[in-house]
Amino acid sequence: MSKEENSKEENNEQKIAKKPLYMTVFKILFFVSAFFIIIFTVLANVNGNKKIFKDGIEGYLSSATGYHASVGTLNYAAFFPNIIFDFEDMDLRQKEGDITPVALAKKIQIKLGFFDVMFGNGKFKVLNIEGVSTVPGVFLSKAVKLDSLSVEEKKGSAILKAVGYIGNDSFMAKTDIDVFGKGKWRAYGFSGHRHLEAHLGGIKVFTDLNNGEFSNLKITLNDQDVITGSLTLEEIKGKINAKAKLLLSGSGTILEPDILISKSSIKGTIISPSFHVEDIGGESLVVKMIEEVSRILGDGDQEEKVIDLVFEDVDLTMKIEEFHVAKGNLGSLKFPVKIKDKELKIKLGGKLSKGDLKGHIVLDVKKLPAALDVDISLRNLDYGSLQQSMNDTAEIYGVGNVVLKVKSQGDTVQALMKGLNGQATFIGGEGRFKSGVINLWGGGLVNAILPDISTEEELGVNCAIVDFKIEDSLATSNTMFLDGKHVTLAGTGTYDIVEDNLDISIKPKSKDIAIGSLATAINITGSIGNPSISPSLFSFGAKIGGLLLGIVNPAFLAFTLTDIGLSDEHPCAAFIGVAENLPKENKVSKLQEEKEVEKEVEKEAEKEAEKEAEKELLPVK
């Protein structure tokens, strides 16, 4: 056979081999097309209000909600070319046969294009839901009522709007939606960019949404701005990455979180270029807004909840670049916040008012009662800067060390606060301030103690010691001592941490002013932020007498100088334990002098008490 004949035979074999492939593809396409035509024809004829459709809807709702669903009236159902559900008087019950339903819906009308659902483009043709109500516990701890969820169209534009109530508080939410087609081809959908607005009680939220980015975000409370800024949400492997730049109302706190959130964990960083304590204080709009949300969404139960940690796994780094108190920048802070195995750990570090901040806060809720452990030290604190941050006219200079160690156990936050036990100590070295500074805190305090001292006169400080022992949230001090240029002050008293209530007595001892020109001992009572000053009508014991002699009994101190990080060369070292180191004969003379001082104090107090009774003097303000 020639080469030409072989070539023709091979070409014929190739054509024969290709022919079945084309035919196979054609047959597949034909049968697939025929199949879909048949299915769509069947679906187009599957419509109406037959019982089988009603049973199917009830079965789907029961499976989706976990309750037993019942549909009162099925008006119409269809599957092609539109998926339609139109029914009334639907109810959900805990189980079949229950008398009282947990949820009701007066009317539900939904119409979706079949191919819109297949391709998942988010378009819909009809969405109208009316008269939905749920008992407490279904959605929220309060009853929820949805009066309507529907499309409102006006002049070619449309919004999707929901109105209703949570308990007795109304809510409203609406967003712009896109309009497609006309007549029976009319459809609605969500574009990348749209405006959102929501109201809940006195809270309102406004923002523009564009593909997960919430720009021009504004949250108000009673029409006052609380939070403004922007927020971006992005899904990453089943978790939500939240990035934001938020400005809090008030003094200008800025928060920039970049966190990854899942159902049980939260990780990432929160940076604050400028953080102002007062912006999250008790009277701030942020706290009031949180309280409003808690009131609306809470169950109204006044009983405090058992302590629990919302997230099981937390690994956050908090960085505050400028930490502001009132008008002053006290420094920068950086600390990790971790939750693992039901234990919250915060490791503190950074600079606060030029002092070195170290310590930790640990809350263990593995078992009840929860255990709290706080151990914080602040060394070389510039308390002058701290005071000036609160009042820029205060002229005060000095450095001190602070130590706070407390522990507690309790099932609730209130129980933890009431069960606080531990120590708190402040020891300050040499410093100076104008006497008027004290009046900034307690009106008339200097005038009550030193009536002959001008508010412009500078008072030198050699040593200041304030030591509290805390038991069941009551801080008791047997050592309040200040040795100054003109006077030595000594005092004792208590501070109720939970109730914010001071009850402190202070007695001055003159160094260069005649004792007769000094006022008697004074009481400081009331809140720490707004104390009241009044003459003391009671005598003082030996502890005060000893302090007035410049003796600080180390047995009364919770911490030694070494504990606080101070050497024996610190100015206060000369006043601590002096009596213990004196020769025996000097000890006796010191004790005698102490008794004489005590008698003198008692006489002065009695005289003042008589004057008060005669003149019916009011407390000094």
Coordinates of C-alpha atoms in Angstrom, one line a residue:
M1 CA 0.0 0.0 0.0
S2 CA 1.4 3.4 -1.0
K3 CA 2.1 6.1 1.5
E4 CA -0.7 8.2 0.0
E5 CA -3.2 5.4 0.6
N6 CA -1.9 5.0 4.2
S7 CA -2.4 8.7 4.9
K8 CA -6.0 8.7 3.6
E9 CA -6.8 5.7 5.8
E10 CA -5.3 7.4 8.9
N11 CA -7.4 10.5 8.2
N12 CA -10.5 8.4 7.9
E13 CA -9.8 6.7 11.2
Q14 CA -9.3 10.1 13.0
K15 CA -12.6 11.4 11.6
I16 CA -14.3 8.2 12.8
A17 CA -12.6 8.6 16.2
K18 CA -13.7 12.3 16.5
K19 CA -17.3 11.8 15.5
P20 CA -18.4 9.9 18.6
L21 CA -16.9 12.7 20.9
Y22 CA -18.9 15.4 19.2
M23 CA -22.0 13.3 19.4
T24 CA -21.4 12.6 23.1
V25 CA -21.1 16.2 24.0
F26 CA -24.2 17.1 21.9
K27 CA -26.2 14.3 23.6
I28 CA -25.1 15.5 27.1
L29 CA -26.1 19.1 26.4
F30 CA -29.3 17.9 24.9
F31 CA -30.3 15.8 27.9
V32 CA -29.2 18.4 30.4
S33 CA -31.2 21.1 28.7
A34 CA -34.2 18.7 28.4
F35 CA -33.8 17.9 32.1
F36 CA -33.8 21.5 33.2
I37 CA -36.7 22.3 30.9
I38 CA -38.7 19.5 32.5
I39 CA -37.6 20.6 36.0
F40 CA -38.5 24.2 35.4
T41 CA -41.8 23.2 33.8
V42 CA -42.6 21.1 36.9
L43 CA -41.5 23.8 39.3
A44 CA -43.6 26.4 37.4
N45 CA -46.6 24.2 38.0
V46 CA -45.8 23.6 41.6
N47 CA -47.6 26.5 43.2
G48 CA -50.7 27.3 45.1
N49 CA -51.8 26.9 48.8
K50 CA -52.0 23.2 49.1
K51 CA -51.5 21.4 52.4
I52 CA -48.3 19.8 51.2
F53 CA -46.7 23.3 50.8
K54 CA -48.0 24.4 54.2
D55 CA -46.5 21.3 55.8
G56 CA -43.2 21.9 54.0
I57 CA -43.0 25.5 55.2
E58 CA -43.8 24.4 58.8
G59 CA -41.1 21.7 58.6
Y60 CA -38.5 24.0 57.4
L61 CA -39.3 26.7 60.0
S62 CA -39.2 24.0 62.8
S63 CA -35.8 22.8 61.6
A64 CA -34.4 26.3 61.2
T65 CA -35.6 27.7 64.6
G66 CA -35.6 24.7 66.9
Y67 CA -39.2 25.4 67.9
H68 CA -42.4 23.8 66.7
A69 CA -43.8 26.0 63.9
S70 CA -47.4 26.3 62.8
V71 CA -48.8 28.3 59.9
G72 CA -52.3 29.6 60.2
T73 CA -53.0 30.5 56.6
L74 CA -50.9 29.8 53.5
N75 CA -52.0 32.3 50.8
Y76 CA -49.6 31.2 48.1
A77 CA -46.3 29.4 47.5
A78 CA -44.3 28.9 44.3
F79 CA -40.8 27.9 43.2
F80 CA -40.3 29.1 39.5
P81 CA -39.7 31.5 38.0
N82 CA -40.0 33.2 41.4
I83 CA -39.7 31.6 44.8
I84 CA -42.7 32.9 46.7
F85 CA -43.9 32.4 50.3
D86 CA -47.0 34.3 51.4
F87 CA -48.5 33.2 54.7
E88 CA -50.2 34.6 57.8
D89 CA -50.6 33.9 61.6
M90 CA -47.4 31.8 62.0
D91 CA -46.5 30.9 65.6
L92 CA -43.6 29.1 67.3
R93 CA -44.0 26.9 70.4
Q94 CA -41.5 25.1 72.6
K95 CA -43.0 21.8 71.6
E96 CA -46.1 20.6 69.8
G97 CA -49.2 20.9 72.0
D98 CA -48.0 23.9 74.1
I99 CA -50.7 26.4 74.7
T100 CA -48.6 29.5 74.8
P101 CA -46.4 30.4 71.8
V102 CA -43.0 31.9 72.2
A103 CA -43.2 33.9 68.9
L104 CA -45.9 35.1 66.6
A105 CA -45.9 36.6 63.1
K106 CA -49.0 38.2 61.6
K107 CA -47.8 38.3 58.0
I108 CA -44.8 37.1 56.0
Q109 CA -44.4 37.8 52.3
I110 CA -41.2 36.9 50.5
K111 CA -40.5 36.9 46.7
L112 CA -37.1 36.0 45.2
G113 CA -36.1 35.4 41.6
F114 CA -35.2 31.7 41.1
F115 CA -32.0 32.6 39.3
D116 CA -31.1 35.3 41.8
V117 CA -31.1 32.7 44.5
M118 CA -29.1 30.3 42.3
F119 CA -26.4 32.9 41.6
G120 CA -26.5 34.4 45.1
N121 CA -26.6 38.0 43.9
G122 CA -28.6 39.2 46.9
K123 CA -31.5 40.5 45.0
F124 CA -35.1 40.2 46.1
K125 CA -38.5 41.3 44.7
V126 CA -40.8 41.4 47.8
L127 CA -39.9 41.5 51.5
N128 CA -42.8 42.4 53.8
I129 CA -42.9 41.1 57.4
E130 CA -45.5 42.4 59.9
G131 CA -46.5 41.9 63.5
V132 CA -43.7 39.8 64.8
S133 CA -43.4 39.4 68.5
T134 CA -41.3 37.2 70.8
V135 CA -41.3 36.5 74.5
P136 CA -38.2 37.2 76.6
G137 CA -35.5 34.7 76.1
V138 CA -36.1 34.0 72.4
F139 CA -33.9 36.7 70.9
L140 CA -33.1 38.9 73.9
S141 CA -33.8 38.8 77.7
K142 CA -36.7 41.2 77.0
A143 CA -39.7 40.8 74.8
V144 CA -39.1 41.9 71.2
K145 CA -41.7 43.3 68.8
L146 CA -41.1 43.9 65.1
D147 CA -44.0 46.0 63.8
S148 CA -42.7 45.9 60.2
L149 CA -39.8 45.1 57.9
S150 CA -40.5 46.3 54.4
V151 CA -39.4 48.3 51.4
E152 CA -40.3 51.9 51.1
E153 CA -39.9 53.3 47.6
K154 CA -40.1 57.0 46.6
K155 CA -39.2 58.7 43.3
G156 CA -37.1 55.8 42.0
S157 CA -35.1 55.3 45.2
A158 CA -35.9 52.8 48.0
I159 CA -35.0 52.0 51.6
L160 CA -35.3 48.9 53.6
K161 CA -36.8 49.8 57.0
A162 CA -37.5 48.0 60.3
V163 CA -39.4 49.5 63.2
G164 CA -40.4 47.9 66.5
Y165 CA -39.7 47.7 70.3
I166 CA -37.3 46.0 72.7
G167 CA -39.3 46.0 75.9
N168 CA -40.7 49.5 76.2
D169 CA -37.9 51.1 74.1
S170 CA -38.5 51.7 70.4
F171 CA -36.0 50.9 67.7
M172 CA -35.7 51.8 64.0
A173 CA -33.1 50.7 61.4
K174 CA -33.0 51.7 57.7
T175 CA -30.6 51.5 54.8
D176 CA -30.5 52.5 51.2
I177 CA -31.1 49.8 48.6
D178 CA -30.8 49.6 44.8
V179 CA -33.7 49.4 42.5
F180 CA -33.5 47.2 39.3
G181 CA -36.0 46.9 36.5
K182 CA -39.7 47.8 36.2
G183 CA -43.1 46.3 36.6
K184 CA -43.0 42.5 37.2
W185 CA -39.2 42.6 36.7
R186 CA -38.8 45.0 39.6
A187 CA -36.1 43.9 42.1
Y188 CA -34.1 45.3 44.9
G189 CA -30.5 44.7 46.1
F190 CA -27.6 46.0 48.1
S191 CA -24.8 47.8 46.4
G192 CA -21.3 48.2 47.7
H193 CA -22.0 51.8 49.0
R194 CA -25.1 52.7 51.1
H195 CA -26.1 54.8 54.1
L196 CA -27.2 53.1 57.4
E197 CA -29.1 54.6 60.3
A198 CA -30.3 53.0 63.5
H199 CA -32.1 54.2 66.6
L200 CA -32.4 52.4 69.9
G201 CA -33.9 54.3 72.8
G202 CA -31.9 57.5 73.1
I203 CA -29.0 56.0 71.1
K204 CA -28.6 56.8 67.3
V205 CA -26.0 55.4 64.9
F206 CA -25.2 56.9 61.5
T207 CA -22.7 55.6 59.0
D208 CA -21.9 55.0 55.3
L209 CA -21.1 51.4 54.4
N210 CA -18.9 50.4 51.5
N211 CA -17.8 46.8 51.2
G212 CA -17.3 46.3 54.9
E213 CA -15.9 49.8 55.6
F214 CA -18.1 51.9 57.9
S215 CA -17.0 55.5 57.2
N216 CA -18.4 58.7 58.7
L217 CA -19.4 56.7 61.8
K218 CA -21.3 58.7 64.4
I219 CA -22.9 57.4 67.6
T220 CA -25.0 59.8 69.7
L221 CA -26.8 59.7 73.0
N222 CA -29.8 62.0 73.3
D223 CA -28.4 63.9 70.2
Q224 CA -24.9 64.4 71.8
D225 CA -22.0 62.9 70.0
V226 CA -20.4 60.0 71.9
I227 CA -18.2 58.2 69.3
T228 CA -17.1 59.3 65.8
G229 CA -14.7 57.8 63.3
S230 CA -14.4 54.8 61.0
L231 CA -14.5 51.0 61.2
T232 CA -13.6 48.3 58.8
L233 CA -14.7 44.6 59.1
E234 CA -13.2 41.9 57.0
E235 CA -13.7 38.1 57.2
I236 CA -10.4 36.1 57.4
K237 CA -10.6 32.3 57.6
G238 CA -13.9 32.4 59.5
K239 CA -12.9 35.2 61.8
I240 CA -13.6 38.9 61.7
N241 CA -10.8 41.4 61.5
A242 CA -11.9 44.7 63.0
K243 CA -9.8 47.9 62.4
A244 CA -11.0 51.2 63.6
K245 CA -10.1 54.8 64.4
L246 CA -12.5 56.1 67.0
L247 CA -12.7 59.4 68.7
L248 CA -14.5 59.6 72.1
S249 CA -16.4 62.7 73.1
G250 CA -15.0 64.8 75.9
S251 CA -11.3 65.5 76.0
G252 CA -10.4 63.7 72.8
T253 CA -9.5 60.0 73.5
I254 CA -8.5 58.2 70.3
L255 CA -8.7 54.4 70.1
E256 CA -7.2 52.5 67.2
P257 CA -7.9 48.7 67.5
D258 CA -6.7 46.1 65.1
I259 CA -8.2 42.9 66.4
L260 CA -9.2 39.4 65.2
I261 CA -12.5 38.2 66.7
S262 CA -14.0 34.8 66.7
K263 CA -16.8 33.3 68.8
S264 CA -14.6 32.6 71.7
S265 CA -11.4 34.5 71.2
I266 CA -10.1 38.0 70.5
K267 CA -6.5 38.8 69.6
G268 CA -4.6 41.9 68.4
T269 CA -3.6 45.3 69.5
I270 CA -5.3 48.4 70.7
I271 CA -3.4 51.6 70.4
S272 CA -4.4 54.9 71.9
P273 CA -2.3 57.9 70.7
S274 CA -4.1 60.0 73.3
F275 CA -6.1 58.5 76.2
H276 CA -8.0 60.7 78.7
V277 CA -9.3 59.0 81.9
E278 CA -12.3 61.3 82.2
D279 CA -13.6 60.2 78.8
I280 CA -14.4 56.8 80.4
G281 CA -15.2 58.1 83.9
G282 CA -18.5 57.6 85.6
E283 CA -20.1 60.7 84.3
S284 CA -18.8 60.4 80.7
L285 CA -21.1 60.0 77.8
V286 CA -19.4 56.7 76.9
V287 CA -20.3 55.2 80.2
K288 CA -23.8 56.6 80.0
M289 CA -24.3 55.1 76.6
I290 CA -23.1 51.7 77.8
E291 CA -25.5 52.0 80.7
E292 CA -28.3 52.8 78.3
V293 CA -27.5 49.8 76.2
S294 CA -27.4 47.6 79.3
R295 CA -30.7 49.0 80.4
I296 CA -32.4 48.3 77.1
L297 CA -30.9 44.9 76.3
G298 CA -30.7 43.7 79.9
D299 CA -33.3 41.6 81.7
G300 CA -34.0 44.3 84.3
D301 CA -32.8 42.0 87.1
Q302 CA -31.1 44.2 89.6
E303 CA -29.3 41.3 91.2
E304 CA -25.6 41.4 90.3
K305 CA -24.4 38.7 87.9
V306 CA -21.9 36.0 88.8
I307 CA -18.4 36.9 87.5
D308 CA -17.6 35.3 84.1
L309 CA -15.2 36.1 81.3
V310 CA -16.9 36.7 78.0
F311 CA -14.0 35.3 75.9
E312 CA -12.1 32.1 76.6
D313 CA -9.0 33.2 74.7
V314 CA -7.7 36.7 74.7
D315 CA -4.3 38.0 73.8
L316 CA -4.3 41.8 73.5
T317 CA -1.5 44.4 73.7
M318 CA -2.7 47.7 75.0
K319 CA -0.5 50.7 74.1
I320 CA -1.2 54.2 75.4
E321 CA 1.1 56.8 74.0
E322 CA -0.2 59.7 76.0
F323 CA -2.0 59.0 79.3
H324 CA -3.9 62.1 80.4
V325 CA -5.5 62.8 83.7
A326 CA -7.4 66.1 83.6
K327 CA -5.1 68.6 81.9
G328 CA -1.8 66.8 82.2
N329 CA 0.0 64.1 80.2
L330 CA 1.3 61.6 82.8
G331 CA 3.3 59.5 80.4
S332 CA 3.0 56.3 78.3
L333 CA 1.8 52.8 79.1
K334 CA 2.1 49.4 77.4
F335 CA 0.7 46.2 78.8
P336 CA -0.6 42.9 77.7
V337 CA -4.1 41.6 78.5
K338 CA -4.5 37.9 78.4
I339 CA -7.3 35.4 79.2
K340 CA -6.5 31.7 79.2
D341 CA -8.1 28.9 81.1
K342 CA -10.5 31.3 82.8
E343 CA -7.8 33.5 84.1
L344 CA -7.4 37.2 83.3
K345 CA -3.8 38.6 83.5
I346 CA -2.8 42.2 83.1
K347 CA 0.9 42.9 83.4
L348 CA 1.5 46.6 84.0
G349 CA 4.5 48.6 82.8
G350 CA 5.5 52.0 81.6
K351 CA 5.9 55.6 82.9
L352 CA 3.2 57.3 84.9
S353 CA 3.9 60.9 86.1
K354 CA 7.6 60.2 85.5
G355 CA 7.5 57.2 87.8
D356 CA 8.3 53.6 87.0
L357 CA 5.0 51.6 86.9
K358 CA 5.3 47.8 87.5
G359 CA 2.9 45.2 88.7
H360 CA 0.0 42.9 87.7
I361 CA -3.7 42.4 88.0
V362 CA -4.9 38.8 88.0
L363 CA -8.6 37.6 88.1
D364 CA -9.0 33.8 88.4
V365 CA -12.5 32.5 87.7
K366 CA -11.7 28.8 87.3
K367 CA -13.9 28.2 90.3
L368 CA -16.1 30.3 92.5
P369 CA -15.5 32.4 94.4
A370 CA -13.3 34.2 91.9
A371 CA -9.9 35.3 93.2
L372 CA -8.4 38.8 92.6
D373 CA -4.8 39.6 93.1
V374 CA -3.4 43.2 92.6
D375 CA 0.2 44.1 93.1
I376 CA 1.3 47.5 91.8
S377 CA 4.3 49.7 92.6
L378 CA 5.0 53.2 91.3
R379 CA 8.5 54.4 92.1
N380 CA 9.8 58.0 91.8
L381 CA 6.3 59.3 91.2
D382 CA 6.4 63.0 90.5
Y383 CA 3.3 63.9 92.5
G384 CA 3.8 67.5 91.7
S385 CA 3.1 66.8 88.0
L386 CA 0.2 64.7 89.0
Q387 CA -1.3 67.5 91.1
Q388 CA -0.7 70.1 88.4
S389 CA -2.4 67.8 85.8
M390 CA -5.5 68.2 87.9
N391 CA -5.1 71.9 88.5
D392 CA -2.5 73.8 86.4
T393 CA -2.4 76.6 89.0
A394 CA -1.2 74.2 91.7
E395 CA 2.5 74.9 92.6
I396 CA 3.7 71.7 94.1
Y397 CA 6.9 69.8 93.8
G398 CA 8.0 66.4 95.1
V399 CA 8.7 62.8 94.4
G400 CA 7.3 59.8 96.2
N401 CA 6.8 56.0 96.0
V402 CA 3.5 54.1 96.1
V403 CA 2.9 50.4 96.7
L404 CA -0.5 48.8 96.5
K405 CA -1.1 45.1 97.3
V406 CA -4.7 43.8 97.6
K407 CA -6.4 40.5 97.3
S408 CA -10.1 39.5 97.3
Q409 CA -12.5 36.7 96.7
G410 CA -16.1 36.9 95.6
D411 CA -18.8 35.6 93.2
T412 CA -19.6 39.1 91.9
V413 CA -17.8 42.3 91.2
Q414 CA -19.5 43.9 94.2
A415 CA -18.4 41.0 96.4
L416 CA -14.8 41.4 95.2
M417 CA -14.9 45.1 96.0
K418 CA -16.3 44.4 99.5
G419 CA -13.8 41.7 100.2
L420 CA -10.6 43.7 99.4
N421 CA -7.8 43.0 101.8
G422 CA -4.2 44.3 101.7
Q423 CA -2.0 47.3 102.1
A424 CA -1.4 50.7 100.5
T425 CA 1.5 53.0 101.3
F426 CA 2.8 56.3 100.1
I427 CA 6.2 57.7 101.2
G428 CA 7.4 61.0 99.9
G429 CA 10.7 62.7 100.4
E430 CA 11.6 66.4 100.3
G431 CA 9.2 68.7 98.5
R432 CA 7.5 72.0 98.6
F433 CA 4.1 73.6 97.8
K434 CA 2.1 76.7 98.5
S435 CA -0.4 76.3 101.3
G436 CA -3.2 77.2 99.0
V437 CA -2.7 74.0 97.1
I438 CA -4.4 72.0 99.9
N439 CA -7.4 74.3 99.8
L440 CA -7.8 73.2 96.1
W441 CA -8.7 69.7 97.4
G442 CA -10.4 70.5 100.7
G443 CA -11.9 73.9 100.9
G444 CA -10.5 75.7 104.0
L445 CA -8.2 72.9 105.1
V446 CA -5.1 75.1 105.5
N447 CA -7.2 77.8 107.1
A448 CA -8.5 75.3 109.6
I449 CA -5.0 74.0 110.5
L450 CA -2.9 77.1 110.1
P451 CA -5.0 80.3 110.2
D452 CA -1.8 82.5 110.3
I453 CA -0.3 81.0 107.1
S454 CA -0.9 82.9 103.9
T455 CA -2.2 80.8 101.0
E456 CA 0.8 82.2 98.9
E457 CA 3.4 81.1 101.5
E458 CA 5.5 78.2 100.5
L459 CA 5.5 75.2 102.8
G460 CA 8.5 72.9 102.7
V461 CA 8.1 69.1 103.2
N462 CA 10.8 66.9 104.7
C463 CA 8.9 63.7 104.8
A464 CA 5.3 62.4 104.1
I465 CA 4.0 59.0 105.0
V466 CA 0.5 57.7 104.4
D467 CA -0.1 54.0 105.2
F468 CA -3.3 52.1 105.0
K469 CA -4.2 48.5 105.9
I470 CA -7.2 47.3 104.1
E471 CA -9.7 44.8 105.5
D472 CA -13.0 44.1 103.8
S473 CA -12.7 47.2 101.7
L474 CA -12.2 49.5 104.7
A475 CA -8.8 51.2 104.5
T476 CA -7.5 52.1 108.0
S477 CA -4.5 54.3 108.7
N478 CA -2.7 54.5 111.9
T479 CA 0.1 56.4 110.2
M480 CA -0.5 59.7 108.5
F481 CA 2.5 61.8 108.9
L482 CA 3.9 65.0 107.3
D483 CA 6.9 66.8 108.6
G484 CA 7.1 70.3 107.1
K485 CA 8.9 73.6 107.4
H486 CA 6.3 75.2 109.7
V487 CA 4.4 72.3 111.1
T488 CA 4.2 68.5 111.7
L489 CA 0.8 67.0 110.8
A490 CA -0.3 63.6 112.2
G491 CA -3.5 61.8 111.7
T492 CA -5.4 58.6 111.7
G493 CA -8.6 57.5 110.0
T494 CA -10.4 55.3 107.5
Y495 CA -11.5 55.3 103.9
D496 CA -14.4 53.1 102.8
I497 CA -13.5 52.1 99.3
V498 CA -16.9 50.8 98.3
E499 CA -18.8 53.8 99.7
D500 CA -16.2 56.4 98.8
N501 CA -16.3 57.8 102.3
L502 CA -13.5 59.4 104.3
D503 CA -13.3 59.7 108.1
I504 CA -9.9 61.1 108.9
S505 CA -8.7 63.2 111.8
I506 CA -5.6 65.4 111.6
K507 CA -3.8 67.3 114.3
P508 CA -1.0 69.9 113.7
K509 CA 2.0 70.6 115.9
S510 CA 3.7 74.0 115.4
K511 CA 7.4 74.4 114.8
D512 CA 7.6 78.2 114.7
I513 CA 4.1 79.5 115.4
A514 CA 2.7 80.0 118.9
I515 CA 0.4 77.0 119.7
G516 CA -2.4 79.4 120.6
S517 CA -2.7 80.7 117.1
L518 CA -3.2 77.2 115.7
A519 CA -6.6 75.7 115.2
T520 CA -7.5 72.5 116.9
A521 CA -7.5 69.1 115.2
I522 CA -9.8 68.8 112.2
N523 CA -11.9 66.0 110.7
I524 CA -12.0 65.3 107.0
T525 CA -15.2 63.4 106.0
G526 CA -17.2 62.7 102.8
S527 CA -16.1 61.6 99.4
I528 CA -12.5 61.7 98.3
G529 CA -13.3 64.0 95.5
N530 CA -15.4 66.5 97.5
P531 CA -14.4 66.3 101.2
S532 CA -15.9 68.3 104.1
I533 CA -13.6 69.9 106.7
S534 CA -14.8 70.5 110.3
P535 CA -13.2 71.0 113.7
S536 CA -12.6 67.8 115.7
L537 CA -14.4 67.5 119.0
F538 CA -12.6 64.3 120.1
S539 CA -9.3 63.7 121.8
F540 CA -6.4 61.8 120.2
G541 CA -4.5 58.8 121.5
A542 CA -0.9 58.0 121.9
K543 CA -0.4 57.2 118.3
I544 CA -1.1 60.7 117.2
G545 CA 1.0 62.0 120.1
G546 CA 3.9 59.9 119.0
L547 CA 3.6 61.0 115.4
L548 CA 3.5 64.7 116.5
L549 CA 6.9 64.0 118.1
G550 CA 8.2 62.9 114.7
I551 CA 8.1 59.2 115.6
V552 CA 6.7 56.7 113.1
N553 CA 6.3 53.3 114.7
P554 CA 7.5 50.8 112.0
A555 CA 5.0 48.3 113.5
F556 CA 2.2 50.4 112.0
L557 CA 3.7 50.4 108.5
A558 CA 2.5 47.8 105.9
F559 CA 5.9 48.0 104.1
T560 CA 9.4 48.8 105.0
L561 CA 11.5 51.4 103.1
T562 CA 13.2 48.5 101.4
D563 CA 9.9 47.0 100.3
I564 CA 9.1 50.3 98.6
G565 CA 12.5 50.6 97.0
L566 CA 14.0 53.3 99.3
S567 CA 17.4 53.3 101.0
D568 CA 18.2 54.2 104.6
E569 CA 19.4 57.6 103.3
H570 CA 15.8 58.6 102.3
P571 CA 14.6 61.6 104.3
C572 CA 11.8 59.6 105.9
A573 CA 14.3 57.1 107.3
A574 CA 15.1 59.6 110.0
F575 CA 11.4 59.5 111.3
I576 CA 10.8 55.8 111.1
G577 CA 11.7 53.7 114.2
V578 CA 13.5 56.6 115.9
A579 CA 12.0 55.7 119.3
E580 CA 13.2 52.2 119.1
N581 CA 16.8 53.3 118.6
L582 CA 16.9 55.9 121.4
P583 CA 18.8 55.2 124.7
K584 CA 16.6 54.0 127.5
E585 CA 16.6 57.3 129.4
N586 CA 15.7 59.2 126.2
K587 CA 12.9 56.7 125.6
V588 CA 11.4 57.6 129.0
S589 CA 11.6 61.3 128.3
K590 CA 10.1 60.8 124.9
L591 CA 7.2 58.8 126.4
Q592 CA 6.6 61.5 129.0
E593 CA 6.7 64.1 126.3
E594 CA 4.2 62.0 124.3
K595 CA 1.8 61.9 127.3
E596 CA 2.1 65.6 127.8
V597 CA 1.4 66.2 124.1
E598 CA -1.6 63.9 124.4
K599 CA -2.9 65.8 127.4
E600 CA -2.3 69.1 125.6
V601 CA -4.2 67.9 122.6
E602 CA -7.1 66.7 124.8
K603 CA -7.3 70.1 126.5
E604 CA -7.3 71.9 123.1
A605 CA -10.1 69.6 121.9
E606 CA -12.2 70.2 125.0
K607 CA -11.8 74.0 124.6
E608 CA -12.8 73.9 121.0
A609 CA -15.8 71.7 121.9
E610 CA -16.9 74.2 124.4
K611 CA -16.5 77.0 121.8
E612 CA -18.4 75.1 119.3
A613 CA -21.3 74.4 121.7
E614 CA -21.5 78.1 122.6
K615 CA -21.2 79.6 119.2
E616 CA -22.9 76.7 117.3
L617 CA -20.2 77.0 114.6
L618 CA -20.9 75.4 111.2
P619 CA -18.3 73.1 109.6
V620 CA -15.6 75.0 107.7
K621 CA -16.1 74.9 103.9

